[in-house]
């Protein structure tokens, strides 16, 4: 089983066992749906209901219908099994350890994904230096998953080679 982090349960909501999840996972419509299985501490839980509320993803789980029954989940991290979603979908975690290329050739390797306010960033190491590429379509030209490559649109000043 290949578990992928999707967010954290930050609180409960109401008295009927609803959980408030803070998640920047994309695409949400693939996983936040009834009967989809989440993993919390490697134990499976099926989604009963889902709704969006402010910045949160609100779910209830099958078999849990009171606030008391879900309090033990507060503060826990939520995962999905990568095998439960379409293998052609590109997840943020798929970028890790990809080689980065631009029209100027090899530009390093992705070492981590940093969470930002408006969008996330690829942290790339290149010649003992680090630079950051916004993880948005403006900067990502293409991804060749089977070759472990991400091609970026390199603008002036993005990579300091001095």
Coordinates of C-alpha atoms in Angstrom, one line a residue:
X1 CA 0.0 0.0 0.0
X2 CA 1.4 3.4 -1.0
X3 CA -0.1 6.0 1.4
X4 CA -0.2 9.6 0.2
X5 CA -0.7 12.4 2.8
X6 CA -3.8 14.6 2.1
X7 CA -4.2 16.7 5.2
X8 CA -4.9 16.9 8.9
X9 CA -8.1 16.7 11.0
X10 CA -7.9 20.0 12.8
X11 CA -11.2 19.8 14.7
X12 CA -14.7 18.4 15.0
X13 CA -17.8 20.3 13.9
X14 CA -21.2 20.1 15.5
X15 CA -22.6 17.2 17.5
X16 CA -23.1 14.5 14.8
X17 CA -19.4 13.4 14.3
X18 CA -18.4 15.8 11.5
X19 CA -14.7 16.3 11.1
X20 CA -12.9 19.4 9.8
X21 CA -10.0 18.6 7.5
X22 CA -7.4 21.1 6.4
X23 CA -6.1 19.9 3.0
X24 CA -4.3 21.4 0.0
X25 CA -4.6 18.1 -1.9
X26 CA -5.6 18.3 -5.5
X27 CA -7.8 17.1 -7.2
X28 CA -10.2 17.0 -4.3
X29 CA -13.1 15.7 -6.3
X30 CA -11.3 12.4 -6.8
X31 CA -11.1 11.6 -3.1
X32 CA -13.6 13.7 -1.1
X33 CA -16.7 11.6 -2.0
X34 CA -18.9 9.1 -0.2
X35 CA -17.5 5.6 0.1
X36 CA -13.9 6.7 -0.6
X37 CA -11.5 5.2 1.9
X38 CA -9.2 7.4 4.0
X39 CA -6.4 6.0 6.2
X40 CA -5.7 7.4 9.7
X41 CA -2.9 5.8 11.5
X42 CA -2.9 3.1 8.8
X43 CA -6.5 2.1 9.7
X44 CA -9.2 2.5 6.9
X45 CA -12.2 4.7 7.3
X46 CA -15.0 5.2 4.7
X47 CA -16.4 8.6 4.0
X48 CA -20.1 8.9 4.6
X49 CA -20.7 12.5 3.7
X50 CA -18.7 15.4 2.4
X51 CA -19.1 19.2 2.1
X52 CA -16.9 22.2 1.7
X53 CA -17.1 24.8 4.5
X54 CA -14.8 27.9 4.3
X55 CA -11.3 26.6 3.9
X56 CA -12.1 23.2 5.3
X57 CA -13.2 19.9 3.9
X58 CA -15.9 18.5 6.1
X59 CA -16.6 14.8 6.3
X60 CA -18.5 12.2 8.4
X61 CA -17.3 8.7 8.5
X62 CA -19.3 5.5 8.3
X63 CA -20.0 4.1 11.8
X64 CA -19.4 7.4 13.6
X65 CA -22.3 9.7 14.3
X66 CA -21.6 11.6 17.5
X67 CA -18.9 14.1 18.5
X68 CA -17.8 11.7 21.2
X69 CA -17.1 8.9 18.8
X70 CA -14.7 11.0 16.6
X71 CA -12.8 13.0 19.3
X72 CA -9.9 10.5 19.2
X73 CA -9.3 11.5 15.5
X74 CA -8.7 15.2 16.3
X75 CA -5.1 16.2 15.3
X76 CA -4.5 13.1 13.2
X77 CA -3.1 13.1 9.7
X78 CA -5.2 11.7 6.9
X79 CA -3.9 9.6 4.0
X80 CA -5.2 7.8 0.9
X81 CA -3.9 4.7 -0.8
X82 CA -2.4 5.8 -4.2
X83 CA -3.8 2.6 -5.7
X84 CA -7.4 3.8 -5.0
X85 CA -7.2 6.7 -7.5
X86 CA -6.5 6.9 -11.3
X87 CA -2.8 6.2 -11.9
X88 CA -2.7 8.8 -14.6
X89 CA -3.5 11.6 -12.1
X90 CA -0.4 13.7 -11.2
X91 CA -0.2 14.3 -7.5
X92 CA 2.1 16.8 -5.8
X93 CA 4.0 14.0 -4.2
X94 CA 4.8 12.6 -7.7
X95 CA 7.1 15.6 -8.3
X96 CA 9.5 14.5 -5.5
X97 CA 12.8 13.5 -6.9
X98 CA 11.9 14.4 -10.5
X99 CA 14.7 15.8 -12.6
X100 CA 14.0 19.4 -13.6
X101 CA 14.6 20.6 -17.2
X102 CA 14.1 23.9 -19.1
X103 CA 15.0 25.0 -22.6
X104 CA 18.5 25.5 -21.1
X105 CA 18.9 21.8 -20.2
X106 CA 19.0 20.0 -16.8
X107 CA 18.2 22.4 -14.0
X108 CA 18.4 20.1 -11.0
X109 CA 16.2 17.8 -9.0
X110 CA 13.1 18.4 -6.9
X111 CA 13.9 17.7 -3.2
X112 CA 10.6 18.8 -1.5
X113 CA 7.3 20.5 -2.0
X114 CA 6.8 23.7 0.1
X115 CA 3.3 24.8 1.1
X116 CA 2.6 28.4 0.3
X117 CA -0.4 30.7 0.9
X118 CA -1.5 31.1 -2.7
X119 CA 0.2 28.0 -4.2
X120 CA 2.9 25.5 -3.4
X121 CA 6.5 25.5 -4.6
X122 CA 8.9 22.9 -5.9
X123 CA 12.2 23.1 -4.0
X124 CA 14.9 22.3 -6.5
X125 CA 18.6 21.7 -5.8
X126 CA 21.0 22.7 -8.6
X127 CA 24.8 22.9 -8.4
X128 CA 24.8 23.1 -4.5
X129 CA 22.1 25.8 -4.6
X130 CA 18.4 25.9 -4.0
X131 CA 15.7 27.6 -5.9
X132 CA 11.9 27.5 -5.9
X133 CA 9.5 27.0 -8.7
X134 CA 5.8 27.9 -8.2
X135 CA 3.7 24.8 -8.7
X136 CA 1.3 26.5 -11.2
X137 CA 0.7 26.1 -14.9
X138 CA 2.6 29.3 -15.7
X139 CA 5.9 27.7 -14.6
X140 CA 5.2 24.0 -15.3
X141 CA 5.4 23.3 -19.1
X142 CA 5.1 19.5 -19.0
X143 CA 5.6 16.5 -16.9
X144 CA 6.9 13.2 -18.3
X145 CA 6.1 10.8 -15.5
X146 CA 7.6 7.7 -17.0
X147 CA 10.9 9.5 -17.4
X148 CA 10.7 11.2 -14.0
X149 CA 11.0 14.7 -15.6
X150 CA 9.3 18.0 -15.0
X151 CA 9.9 20.7 -17.6
X152 CA 9.7 24.3 -16.4
X153 CA 9.3 27.7 -18.0
X154 CA 12.4 29.4 -16.8
X155 CA 12.2 33.2 -16.4
X156 CA 15.1 35.5 -15.8
X157 CA 16.2 35.5 -12.2
X158 CA 14.5 32.2 -11.3
X159 CA 17.9 30.3 -11.1
X160 CA 20.9 32.2 -9.7
X161 CA 23.9 30.5 -11.2
X162 CA 26.5 32.8 -9.7

